[in-house]
Amino acid sequence: MIYKNRFTGISIGGYDKKRGGTINTLIEHNILYGNDTMNMDGGQLLMQYHATHNTINNNVMVSVKSKLLLANLHYSNKYNQLNNNNNIYLNKSRDTANRWIWKGQEIESSTTISPRLF
């Protein structure tokens, strides 16, 4: 269980274009609750530079204050698999809309976005 962190719950990828990345990683069986307490757009799961061929499966993500579930910030992130049939997304804020940041574009939705491969 990862909860109430200031910026994000789990972060993958590199710090910037020249440093780091995450390849072929399985993120599974986590409970991410109420992270991004400072509203810094880190959400529950943050994908930074060069996150490729990763699988996000069987997790529970619960947004509270920021409403942000997942932030995928960069176009260098490819071939990641998000299995929405096995991940659970909840919003405990007063507003029912979930927030997602997808390759720099913000999406608000009362339902789950469904990218199987992103």
mmCIF file of C-alpha atoms in Angstrom:
data_model
loop_
_atom_site.group_PDB
_atom_site.id
_atom_site.type_symbol
_atom_site.label_atom_id
_atom_site.label_comp_id
_atom_site.label_asym_id
_atom_site.label_seq_id
_atom_site.Cartn_x
_atom_site.Cartn_y
_atom_site.Cartn_z
ATOM 1 C CA MET A 1 0.000 0.000 0.000
ATOM 2 C CA ILE A 2 1.365 3.354 -1.061
ATOM 3 C CA TYR A 3 -0.548 6.311 0.315
ATOM 4 C CA LYS A 4 -0.624 10.056 0.977
ATOM 5 C CA ASN A 5 2.670 10.964 -0.702
ATOM 6 C CA ARG A 6 3.233 14.587 -1.642
ATOM 7 C CA PHE A 7 3.943 14.076 -5.358
ATOM 8 C CA THR A 8 3.067 10.589 -6.612
ATOM 9 C CA GLY A 9 2.489 6.993 -5.580
ATOM 10 C CA ILE A 10 4.652 5.048 -8.051
ATOM 11 C CA SER A 11 6.890 6.711 -10.622
ATOM 12 C CA ILE A 12 8.507 4.964 -13.588
ATOM 13 C CA GLY A 13 10.727 6.294 -16.334
ATOM 14 C CA GLY A 14 13.688 8.616 -16.302
ATOM 15 C CA TYR A 15 14.163 11.988 -14.674
ATOM 16 C CA ASP A 16 14.703 13.744 -18.010
ATOM 17 C CA LYS A 17 15.454 12.946 -21.681
ATOM 18 C CA LYS A 18 19.098 12.104 -20.924
ATOM 19 C CA ARG A 19 18.725 10.227 -17.633
ATOM 20 C CA GLY A 20 17.072 6.898 -17.061
ATOM 21 C CA GLY A 21 14.022 4.996 -18.170
ATOM 22 C CA THR A 22 11.977 1.945 -17.233
ATOM 23 C CA ILE A 23 11.756 -1.089 -19.527
ATOM 24 C CA ASN A 24 9.943 -4.455 -19.117
ATOM 25 C CA THR A 25 8.669 -3.848 -15.595
ATOM 26 C CA LEU A 26 5.555 -5.376 -14.029
ATOM 27 C CA ILE A 27 3.621 -3.115 -11.652
ATOM 28 C CA GLU A 28 1.121 -5.413 -10.006
ATOM 29 C CA HIS A 29 -0.951 -5.904 -6.817
ATOM 30 C CA ASN A 30 -0.540 -2.400 -5.389
ATOM 31 C CA ILE A 31 -2.979 -0.156 -3.594
ATOM 32 C CA LEU A 32 -2.236 3.481 -4.442
ATOM 33 C CA TYR A 33 -4.355 5.723 -2.232
ATOM 34 C CA GLY A 34 -4.586 9.506 -1.957
ATOM 35 C CA ASN A 35 -1.150 10.356 -3.359
ATOM 36 C CA ASP A 36 -0.357 13.742 -4.955
ATOM 37 C CA THR A 37 -1.429 15.546 -1.778
ATOM 38 C CA MET A 38 0.236 18.784 -2.962
ATOM 39 C CA ASN A 39 -1.661 18.771 -6.317
ATOM 40 C CA MET A 40 1.599 18.665 -8.302
ATOM 41 C CA ASP A 41 0.145 16.398 -11.058
ATOM 42 C CA GLY A 42 2.005 13.253 -10.034
ATOM 43 C CA GLY A 43 -1.219 11.317 -9.468
ATOM 44 C CA GLN A 44 -1.257 7.720 -8.287
ATOM 45 C CA LEU A 45 1.006 6.462 -11.100
ATOM 46 C CA LEU A 46 3.472 8.740 -12.896
ATOM 47 C CA MET A 47 5.162 7.795 -16.167
ATOM 48 C CA GLN A 48 8.182 9.973 -16.896
ATOM 49 C CA TYR A 49 10.681 9.757 -19.817
ATOM 50 C CA HIS A 50 11.364 6.523 -21.695
ATOM 51 C CA ALA A 51 8.882 4.152 -20.035
ATOM 52 C CA THR A 52 8.522 1.288 -22.540
ATOM 53 C CA HIS A 53 7.162 -2.271 -22.523
ATOM 54 C CA ASN A 54 5.822 -2.071 -18.949
ATOM 55 C CA THR A 55 2.700 -3.817 -17.662
ATOM 56 C CA ILE A 56 0.335 -2.270 -15.098
ATOM 57 C CA ASN A 57 -1.994 -4.992 -13.834
ATOM 58 C CA ASN A 58 -4.172 -5.843 -10.790
ATOM 59 C CA ASN A 59 -3.770 -2.510 -8.989
ATOM 60 C CA VAL A 60 -6.213 -0.338 -7.083
ATOM 61 C CA MET A 61 -5.765 3.399 -7.681
ATOM 62 C CA VAL A 62 -7.763 5.810 -5.526
ATOM 63 C CA SER A 63 -7.521 9.546 -6.096
ATOM 64 C CA VAL A 64 -8.595 11.929 -3.366
ATOM 65 C CA LYS A 65 -7.561 15.566 -3.450
ATOM 66 C CA SER A 66 -6.076 15.965 -6.963
ATOM 67 C CA LYS A 67 -8.481 13.528 -8.689
ATOM 68 C CA LEU A 68 -5.488 12.488 -10.832
ATOM 69 C CA LEU A 69 -5.165 8.748 -11.345
ATOM 70 C CA LEU A 70 -2.454 8.370 -13.977
ATOM 71 C CA ALA A 71 -0.029 10.859 -15.517
ATOM 72 C CA ASN A 72 1.717 9.757 -18.728
ATOM 73 C CA LEU A 73 3.659 12.873 -19.616
ATOM 74 C CA HIS A 74 5.814 12.055 -22.631
ATOM 75 C CA TYR A 75 5.553 10.754 -26.188
ATOM 76 C CA SER A 76 8.678 8.624 -25.590
ATOM 77 C CA ASN A 77 6.480 6.237 -23.550
ATOM 78 C CA LYS A 78 5.484 3.363 -25.828
ATOM 79 C CA TYR A 79 4.229 -0.225 -25.741
ATOM 80 C CA ASN A 80 3.067 -0.103 -22.141
ATOM 81 C CA GLN A 81 0.127 -2.301 -21.262
ATOM 82 C CA LEU A 82 -2.606 -1.100 -18.930
ATOM 83 C CA ASN A 83 -5.070 -3.906 -18.237
ATOM 84 C CA ASN A 84 -8.260 -2.046 -17.322
ATOM 85 C CA ASN A 85 -10.160 -5.263 -16.698
ATOM 86 C CA ASN A 86 -7.904 -5.995 -13.734
ATOM 87 C CA ASN A 87 -7.114 -2.482 -12.448
ATOM 88 C CA ILE A 88 -9.626 -0.639 -10.289
ATOM 89 C CA TYR A 89 -9.896 3.157 -10.396
ATOM 90 C CA LEU A 90 -11.766 5.088 -7.716
ATOM 91 C CA ASN A 91 -12.250 8.749 -6.922
ATOM 92 C CA LYS A 92 -12.887 9.804 -3.314
ATOM 93 C CA SER A 93 -12.964 13.566 -3.961
ATOM 94 C CA ARG A 94 -16.164 15.594 -3.872
ATOM 95 C CA ASP A 95 -16.035 15.898 -7.658
ATOM 96 C CA THR A 96 -16.920 12.639 -9.417
ATOM 97 C CA ALA A 97 -14.717 13.230 -12.490
ATOM 98 C CA ASN A 98 -11.405 11.384 -12.663
ATOM 99 C CA ARG A 99 -8.382 13.109 -14.154
ATOM 100 C CA TRP A 100 -5.837 11.490 -16.472
ATOM 101 C CA ILE A 101 -2.868 13.088 -18.207
ATOM 102 C CA TRP A 102 -2.129 11.268 -21.425
ATOM 103 C CA LYS A 103 1.024 12.270 -23.347
ATOM 104 C CA GLY A 104 0.683 15.793 -22.002
ATOM 105 C CA GLN A 105 -3.071 16.147 -22.631
ATOM 106 C CA GLU A 106 -5.453 16.262 -19.689
ATOM 107 C CA ILE A 107 -8.598 14.118 -19.824
ATOM 108 C CA GLU A 108 -11.470 14.278 -17.341
ATOM 109 C CA SER A 109 -13.869 11.384 -17.243
ATOM 110 C CA SER A 110 -16.439 9.920 -14.914
ATOM 111 C CA THR A 111 -15.453 6.535 -16.356
ATOM 112 C CA THR A 112 -12.150 4.773 -16.967
ATOM 113 C CA ILE A 113 -10.103 5.504 -20.060
ATOM 114 C CA SER A 114 -9.425 2.281 -21.909
ATOM 115 C CA PRO A 115 -6.050 2.187 -23.555
ATOM 116 C CA ARG A 116 -4.954 -1.435 -23.665
ATOM 117 C CA LEU A 117 -1.612 -0.612 -25.202
ATOM 118 C CA PHE A 118 -0.237 2.886 -24.915
#
